[in-house]
Coordinates of C-alpha atoms and ligand atoms in Angstrom, one line a residue:
M349 CA -6.5 15.8 24.4
E350 CA -6.9 13.7 21.3
D351 CA -5.8 10.1 21.3
L352 CA -2.5 9.3 19.6
L353 CA -3.4 7.3 16.6
L354 CA -0.8 4.6 15.9
I355 CA -2.6 2.0 13.9
P356 CA -1.2 0.8 10.6
G357 CA -3.4 3.3 8.7
P358 CA -5.2 5.7 8.7
V359 CA -2.4 7.8 10.3
Q360 CA -2.3 11.2 11.9
L361 CA -2.3 14.1 9.5
S362 CA 0.1 17.1 9.4
P363 CA -1.2 20.7 10.0
A364 CA -0.9 21.4 6.2
V365 CA -3.0 18.4 5.3
L366 CA -5.6 19.2 7.9
E367 CA -5.7 22.8 6.6
A368 CA -6.2 21.5 3.0
L369 CA -9.1 19.3 4.2
A370 CA -10.8 22.2 6.0
R371 CA -11.1 24.5 3.0
Q372 CA -14.3 25.0 1.0
P373 CA -14.3 22.5 -1.9
L374 CA -13.0 23.5 -5.2
A375 CA -15.0 23.0 -8.4
H376 CA -13.5 19.8 -9.9
T377 CA -13.4 21.6 -13.3
S378 CA -11.6 24.7 -11.9
P379 CA -8.1 25.6 -13.0
E380 CA -7.0 25.5 -9.3
F381 CA -8.2 21.9 -8.9
I382 CA -6.9 20.8 -12.3
G383 CA -3.5 22.3 -11.5
S384 CA -3.4 20.6 -8.1
F385 CA -4.4 17.2 -9.6
G386 CA -1.8 17.6 -12.3
S387 CA 0.9 18.4 -9.8
S388 CA -0.1 15.4 -7.6
L389 CA 0.2 13.1 -10.7
D390 CA 3.6 14.5 -11.4
M391 CA 4.8 14.2 -7.8
L392 CA 3.7 10.5 -7.6
G393 CA 6.3 9.8 -10.3
K394 CA 9.0 11.1 -7.9
I395 CA 7.7 9.1 -5.0
F396 CA 7.4 5.8 -6.9
L397 CA 10.6 6.6 -8.7
S398 CA 9.2 6.2 -12.1
K399 CA 9.6 8.4 -15.2
T400 CA 7.7 6.1 -17.5
A401 CA 4.7 4.8 -15.6
Q402 CA 1.2 6.3 -15.9
P403 CA 0.0 7.6 -12.5
M404 CA -3.7 7.3 -11.7
I405 CA -5.7 8.5 -8.7
V406 CA -9.3 7.5 -8.2
S407 CA -11.6 8.2 -5.3
G408 CA -11.9 5.1 -3.2
S409 CA -9.9 3.0 -0.8
G410 CA -6.9 0.7 -1.3
T411 CA -9.2 -2.1 -2.2
L412 CA -10.5 -0.1 -5.1
A413 CA -6.9 0.3 -6.2
M414 CA -6.5 -3.5 -6.1
E415 CA -9.7 -3.9 -8.1
C416 CA -8.7 -1.1 -10.5
A417 CA -5.5 -3.0 -11.3
I418 CA -7.1 -6.5 -11.6
S419 CA -10.3 -5.6 -13.4
N420 CA -8.2 -4.0 -16.2
L421 CA -5.5 -6.6 -16.4
I422 CA -7.3 -9.9 -16.0
E423 CA -9.4 -11.4 -18.7
P424 CA -11.6 -14.4 -18.3
G425 CA -9.5 -17.6 -18.3
D426 CA -6.2 -15.8 -17.5
K427 CA -4.0 -17.7 -15.0
A428 CA -2.7 -15.7 -12.1
L429 CA -0.2 -16.6 -9.3
V430 CA -1.2 -14.9 -6.1
V431 CA 1.8 -14.7 -3.7
S432 CA 0.3 -14.1 -0.3
S433 CA 1.9 -13.2 3.0
G434 CA -1.4 -12.8 4.8
Y435 CA -4.8 -11.3 4.9
F436 CA -4.3 -8.7 2.2
G437 CA -2.4 -10.9 -0.1
D438 CA -5.2 -13.4 0.1
R439 CA -7.7 -10.7 -1.0
F440 CA -6.3 -10.9 -4.6
Q441 CA -7.8 -14.4 -5.0
P442 CA -11.5 -13.6 -4.9
L443 CA -10.8 -10.4 -6.7
I444 CA -9.1 -12.1 -9.6
E445 CA -11.7 -14.9 -9.7
R446 CA -14.5 -12.3 -9.7
H447 CA -13.0 -10.9 -12.9
G448 CA -12.8 -14.4 -14.5
G449 CA -9.2 -15.3 -13.8
E450 CA -7.9 -18.6 -12.5
V451 CA -5.8 -18.4 -9.4
T452 CA -3.1 -20.4 -7.9
L453 CA -2.4 -19.3 -4.4
L454 CA 1.1 -19.4 -3.0
S455 CA 0.8 -18.7 0.7
V456 CA 3.1 -18.9 3.7
E457 CA 2.6 -19.4 7.5
A458 CA 1.8 -16.2 9.4
G459 CA 5.1 -14.3 9.9
E460 CA 7.0 -16.0 7.0
A461 CA 8.1 -14.1 3.9
P462 CA 7.1 -15.7 0.6
S463 CA 9.9 -17.4 -1.3
A464 CA 10.9 -16.1 -4.7
E465 CA 12.3 -19.5 -5.5
A466 CA 9.0 -21.2 -4.8
A467 CA 7.2 -18.6 -6.9
E468 CA 9.7 -19.2 -9.7
T469 CA 9.1 -23.0 -9.6
M470 CA 5.4 -22.4 -10.1
L471 CA 5.9 -19.9 -12.9
E472 CA 8.1 -22.5 -14.7
H473 CA 5.1 -24.8 -14.8
G474 CA 3.3 -22.2 -16.3
G475 CA 1.0 -20.3 -18.5
Y476 CA 0.7 -17.6 -15.9
R477 CA -0.2 -14.1 -17.2
L478 CA 0.1 -12.2 -14.0
M479 CA 1.5 -12.4 -10.5
T480 CA 0.5 -10.4 -7.4
V481 CA 2.8 -9.7 -4.5
T482 CA 2.1 -7.7 -1.4
H483 CA 5.0 -5.4 -0.4
V484 CA 4.0 -5.2 3.2
D485 CA 1.2 -7.4 4.4
T486 CA -0.4 -5.3 7.1
S487 CA -1.8 -8.3 8.8
T488 CA 1.6 -9.7 9.7
G489 CA 4.1 -6.8 9.2
V490 CA 6.1 -9.0 6.8
A491 CA 7.9 -7.2 4.0
T492 CA 8.5 -9.0 0.7
D493 CA 11.5 -8.5 -1.5
I494 CA 9.9 -6.9 -4.5
K495 CA 13.1 -6.5 -6.4
R496 CA 13.5 -10.3 -6.4
F497 CA 9.9 -11.0 -7.5
A498 CA 10.3 -8.4 -10.3
E499 CA 13.4 -10.3 -11.6
I500 CA 11.5 -13.6 -11.7
A501 CA 8.4 -11.9 -13.3
R502 CA 10.7 -10.6 -16.1
R503 CA 12.3 -14.0 -16.6
H504 CA 8.9 -15.6 -17.0
N505 CA 7.2 -12.9 -18.9
V506 CA 4.5 -12.4 -16.3
L507 CA 3.0 -9.1 -15.3
L508 CA 3.9 -8.1 -11.8
V509 CA 1.2 -6.3 -9.7
V510 CA 2.5 -5.0 -6.4
D511 CA 0.2 -4.0 -3.5
S512 CA 2.3 -1.4 -1.7
V513 CA -0.6 0.0 0.3
C514 CA 1.5 -0.2 3.5
G515 CA 4.8 0.5 1.8
I516 CA 4.9 3.5 -0.5
G517 CA 6.1 6.6 1.1
G518 CA 7.8 4.7 3.9
M519 CA 9.7 1.8 2.5
E520 CA 12.2 1.6 -0.4
F521 CA 10.4 1.1 -3.7
R522 CA 12.0 1.8 -7.1
M523 CA 9.4 1.2 -9.8
D524 CA 11.6 1.8 -12.9
E525 CA 14.8 0.4 -11.5
W526 CA 13.2 -2.8 -10.3
D527 CA 11.0 -2.9 -13.4
V528 CA 7.6 -3.4 -11.7
D529 CA 4.6 -3.5 -14.0
L530 CA 2.0 -2.0 -11.7
C531 CA 2.2 -0.7 -8.1
L532 CA -0.9 0.4 -6.2
T533 CA -1.4 2.1 -2.9
G534 CA -3.9 3.9 -0.7
S535 CA -3.7 7.4 0.6
Q536 CA -4.0 6.7 4.3
K537 CA -0.7 5.0 5.3
A538 CA 2.8 6.1 4.7
L539 CA 1.7 8.8 2.3
A540 CA 0.0 10.4 5.4
A541 CA -3.2 11.6 3.7
P542 CA -6.7 10.8 4.8
A543 CA -8.3 7.5 3.7
G544 CA -10.2 7.6 0.4
L545 CA -7.8 7.8 -2.6
A546 CA -6.8 4.8 -4.6
I547 CA -3.4 5.4 -6.3
L548 CA -1.9 3.4 -9.1
M549 CA 1.3 3.6 -11.1
I550 CA 0.8 1.7 -14.3
G551 CA 3.9 0.6 -16.2
Q552 CA 4.1 0.4 -20.0
R553 CA 3.7 -3.4 -20.2
A554 CA 0.6 -3.2 -18.1
L555 CA -0.8 -0.5 -20.3
E556 CA -0.1 -2.6 -23.4
R557 CA -1.8 -5.6 -21.8
F558 CA -4.8 -3.4 -21.1
H559 CA -4.9 -2.0 -24.7
A560 CA -4.8 -5.6 -26.1
R561 CA -7.9 -6.7 -24.1
K562 CA -10.3 -8.8 -26.2
E563 CA -13.3 -7.4 -24.2
P564 CA -13.8 -4.4 -22.0
S565 CA -13.2 -4.5 -18.2
R566 CA -16.1 -5.8 -16.3
S567 CA -15.9 -2.9 -13.9
Y568 CA -17.7 0.3 -15.0
Y569 CA -16.2 2.7 -12.3
A570 CA -12.7 1.2 -12.4
D571 CA -12.4 0.9 -16.2
W572 CA -9.1 2.5 -17.3
A573 CA -10.8 3.3 -20.6
Q574 CA -12.7 5.9 -18.6
W575 CA -9.8 7.0 -16.4
L576 CA -6.8 7.2 -18.7
P577 CA -8.2 10.1 -20.7
I578 CA -9.0 11.9 -17.4
M579 CA -5.4 11.5 -16.1
K580 CA -4.1 12.7 -19.5
A581 CA -6.3 15.8 -19.4
Y582 CA -5.4 16.7 -15.9
S583 CA -1.7 16.3 -16.7
E584 CA -2.2 18.7 -19.6
C585 CA -4.2 21.1 -17.4
R586 CA -7.4 20.5 -19.2
P587 CA -10.8 20.0 -17.5
A588 CA -12.4 16.5 -18.0
Y589 CA -15.1 14.6 -16.3
F590 CA -16.0 11.0 -15.7
A591 CA -16.9 10.8 -12.0
T592 CA -16.6 13.6 -9.4
P593 CA -13.3 13.3 -7.6
A594 CA -13.3 13.6 -3.7
V595 CA -12.0 17.2 -4.1
N596 CA -10.9 17.9 -0.6
L597 CA -9.0 14.6 -0.4
F598 CA -7.1 15.6 -3.5
S599 CA -6.1 18.9 -1.9
A600 CA -5.0 17.0 1.2
L601 CA -3.0 14.6 -1.0
E602 CA -1.3 17.4 -2.8
A603 CA -0.3 18.9 0.5
T604 CA 1.2 15.7 1.8
L605 CA 3.0 14.8 -1.4
R606 CA 4.7 18.3 -1.2
E607 CA 5.8 17.5 2.3
I608 CA 7.2 14.1 1.3
L609 CA 9.2 15.6 -1.5
A610 CA 10.5 18.4 0.7
E611 CA 11.7 15.7 3.1
G612 CA 13.2 13.7 0.2
I613 CA 11.9 10.2 -0.5
E614 CA 15.1 8.4 0.5
N615 CA 15.4 10.5 3.7
R616 CA 11.9 9.4 4.5
W617 CA 12.7 5.7 4.0
A618 CA 15.7 6.2 6.3
R619 CA 13.6 7.9 8.9
H620 CA 11.0 5.1 8.8
K621 CA 13.8 2.6 9.2
Q622 CA 15.2 4.4 12.2
M623 CA 11.8 4.7 13.9
S624 CA 11.1 1.1 13.2
S625 CA 14.4 -0.1 14.7
F626 CA 13.9 2.1 17.8
F627 CA 10.4 0.8 18.4
K628 CA 11.2 -2.8 17.7
D629 CA 14.3 -2.8 19.9
E630 CA 12.3 -1.3 22.8
L631 CA 9.5 -3.9 22.4
E632 CA 11.9 -6.7 22.2
Q633 CA 13.7 -5.5 25.3
L634 CA 10.4 -5.7 27.1
G635 CA 10.3 -9.4 26.0
F636 CA 7.8 -9.2 23.1
E637 CA 8.3 -11.6 20.2
A638 CA 7.8 -10.3 16.7
V639 CA 5.3 -11.9 14.3
P640 CA 7.7 -11.6 11.3
S641 CA 10.2 -14.4 11.4
G642 CA 13.2 -12.1 11.4
R643 CA 14.2 -8.4 11.4
A644 CA 15.3 -8.8 7.7
V645 CA 11.7 -9.5 6.6
A646 CA 10.0 -7.1 9.0
A647 CA 8.4 -4.0 7.5
T648 CA 9.6 -0.6 8.7
T649 CA 6.3 1.1 8.4
M650 CA 4.7 -1.0 11.2
S651 CA 5.3 -3.6 13.8
A652 CA 3.4 -6.7 14.7
Y653 CA 4.2 -8.5 18.1
Y654 CA 2.7 -11.4 20.0
Y655 CA 1.3 -10.7 23.4
G656 CA 3.1 -13.8 24.6
K657 CA 3.2 -14.1 28.4
L658 CA 3.4 -10.3 28.8
A659 CA -0.1 -9.3 27.9
D660 CA -3.3 -10.6 26.2
S661 CA -6.0 -9.3 23.8
T662 CA -7.1 -6.7 26.3
L663 CA -3.8 -4.8 25.8
C664 CA -5.1 -2.5 23.0
S665 CA -8.1 -1.4 25.0
K666 CA -5.9 -0.8 28.1
V667 CA -3.5 1.2 26.1
K668 CA -6.4 3.1 24.6
N669 CA -7.4 4.1 28.1
R670 CA -4.0 5.7 28.3
G671 CA -4.6 7.8 25.2
V672 CA -2.9 5.7 22.5
T673 CA -4.7 3.8 19.8
L674 CA -3.1 0.6 18.6
A675 CA -4.6 -2.2 16.5
G676 CA -5.3 -5.8 17.3
G677 CA -4.6 -8.8 15.0
I678 CA -6.4 -9.7 11.8
H679 CA -4.5 -12.7 10.4
K680 CA -6.9 -15.6 10.7
D681 CA -4.4 -18.1 12.2
I682 CA -3.1 -15.9 15.0
K683 CA -5.8 -13.2 15.3
D684 CA -6.1 -13.1 19.1
R685 CA -2.5 -13.5 19.8
Y686 CA -0.9 -10.3 18.6
F687 CA -1.1 -6.6 18.2
R688 CA 0.0 -4.1 15.5
V689 CA 1.4 -0.6 15.6
G690 CA 1.8 1.8 12.7
H691 CA 4.8 4.1 12.7
M692 CA 4.5 5.7 9.4
G693 CA 4.0 9.1 7.9
N694 CA 4.6 11.9 10.4
V695 CA 5.1 9.8 13.5
T696 CA 7.9 11.0 15.8
E697 CA 10.2 9.1 18.1
S698 CA 8.7 11.0 21.1
Q699 CA 5.2 9.7 20.1
L700 CA 6.6 6.2 20.0
E701 CA 8.1 6.8 23.4
Q702 CA 4.6 7.8 24.6
A703 CA 3.2 4.5 23.1
L704 CA 5.9 2.5 24.8
K705 CA 5.2 4.1 28.1
A706 CA 1.5 3.3 27.8
I707 CA 2.3 -0.3 26.8
K708 CA 4.8 -0.7 29.7
S709 CA 2.2 0.6 32.2
C710 CA -0.2 -2.1 31.1
L711 CA 2.1 -5.1 31.5
Ligands
LIG1448 N1 -3.6 -3.9 1.0 C1 -2.9 -3.7 2.1 C2 -1.5 -4.2 2.2 C3 -3.6 -3.1 3.2 O1 -2.9 -2.9 4.3 C4 -4.9 -2.6 3.0 C5 -5.6 -1.9 4.1 N2 -5.2 -2.1 5.4 C6 -5.5 -2.9 1.8 C7 -4.8 -3.5 0.8 C8 -6.9 -2.4 1.6 O2 -7.1 -1.1 1.7 P1 -8.4 -0.4 2.1 O3 -8.7 -0.8 3.5 O4 -8.0 1.1 2.1 O5 -9.4 -0.7 1.2

């Protein structure tokens, strides 16, 4: 029997997604592929809840999505505020610096959520052009209040880039209503596709910033000047080529997006909330202590818990011997003291019960 994969991405795939992956590749210029790509672009609008943003899908992982945002929005000398709640938030700093930006890092202790007030104070002292925020930092399982950060970004006329790699498809996110400038994700988490697609929703202000650049993006592959015409062509059912898309991954993405919309995005958020509460309650009843400083700031797509006195860093390998794959820690300050569990996408309560049983038997 296959192991039950419960890490915070990649996640287990549905039969329809597996079937899409197993088909012979389509020609990337064929009407079938173009139709499928176009529908995926269209469906992303319904998942990010945006009627106005430009969707973009490029072959590559979530880190490429980050680079695709930054390399097109940052120009040399631009000041950026990086609001970080952990390992993935921190990643924006070298990325922005690589593209010539100047970073101020606003970080918090592991498990704390970043404060919008602290960010606002920094923005007041200004000159910032862009702010990055991580919706769910997968290193701590902390969720950040994106709506609040969008409000302060608007007040200070700063572009807001949201990394929702571990949020979109599982946690509430309202691109238009919250007025977010750019949101990026990867295919392998709550969207429940395989790893390998970088997904962006680019709001109008971000597009304007891009079009007003004084010099081209320093990235060749990630340059929106290359990709925007491709997205436009696919939306209009015309063939176009810049770089060969990972065709089978796109078929898999289309299959999962259809499943997500059939479930209903708000129903899906609610289901993730329910699974998360169930799992967290059970772990806490066993005596585990959460990494996030409170339930209100804990993500519902994943859980992060300290081993405490109940277990140690051998827990994941012991649980793996019982057929369930969990993830260890990655936050530099607490790395060996906690474990992480993904409960996003198609995970069921009975699978979480199986994981709990495996964990209990190792204590
Ligand atoms: N941001 C977040 C919040 C993530 O969780 C991850 C991956 N775990 C990334 C960015 C980077 O994505 P990838 O590993 O697909 O490059």
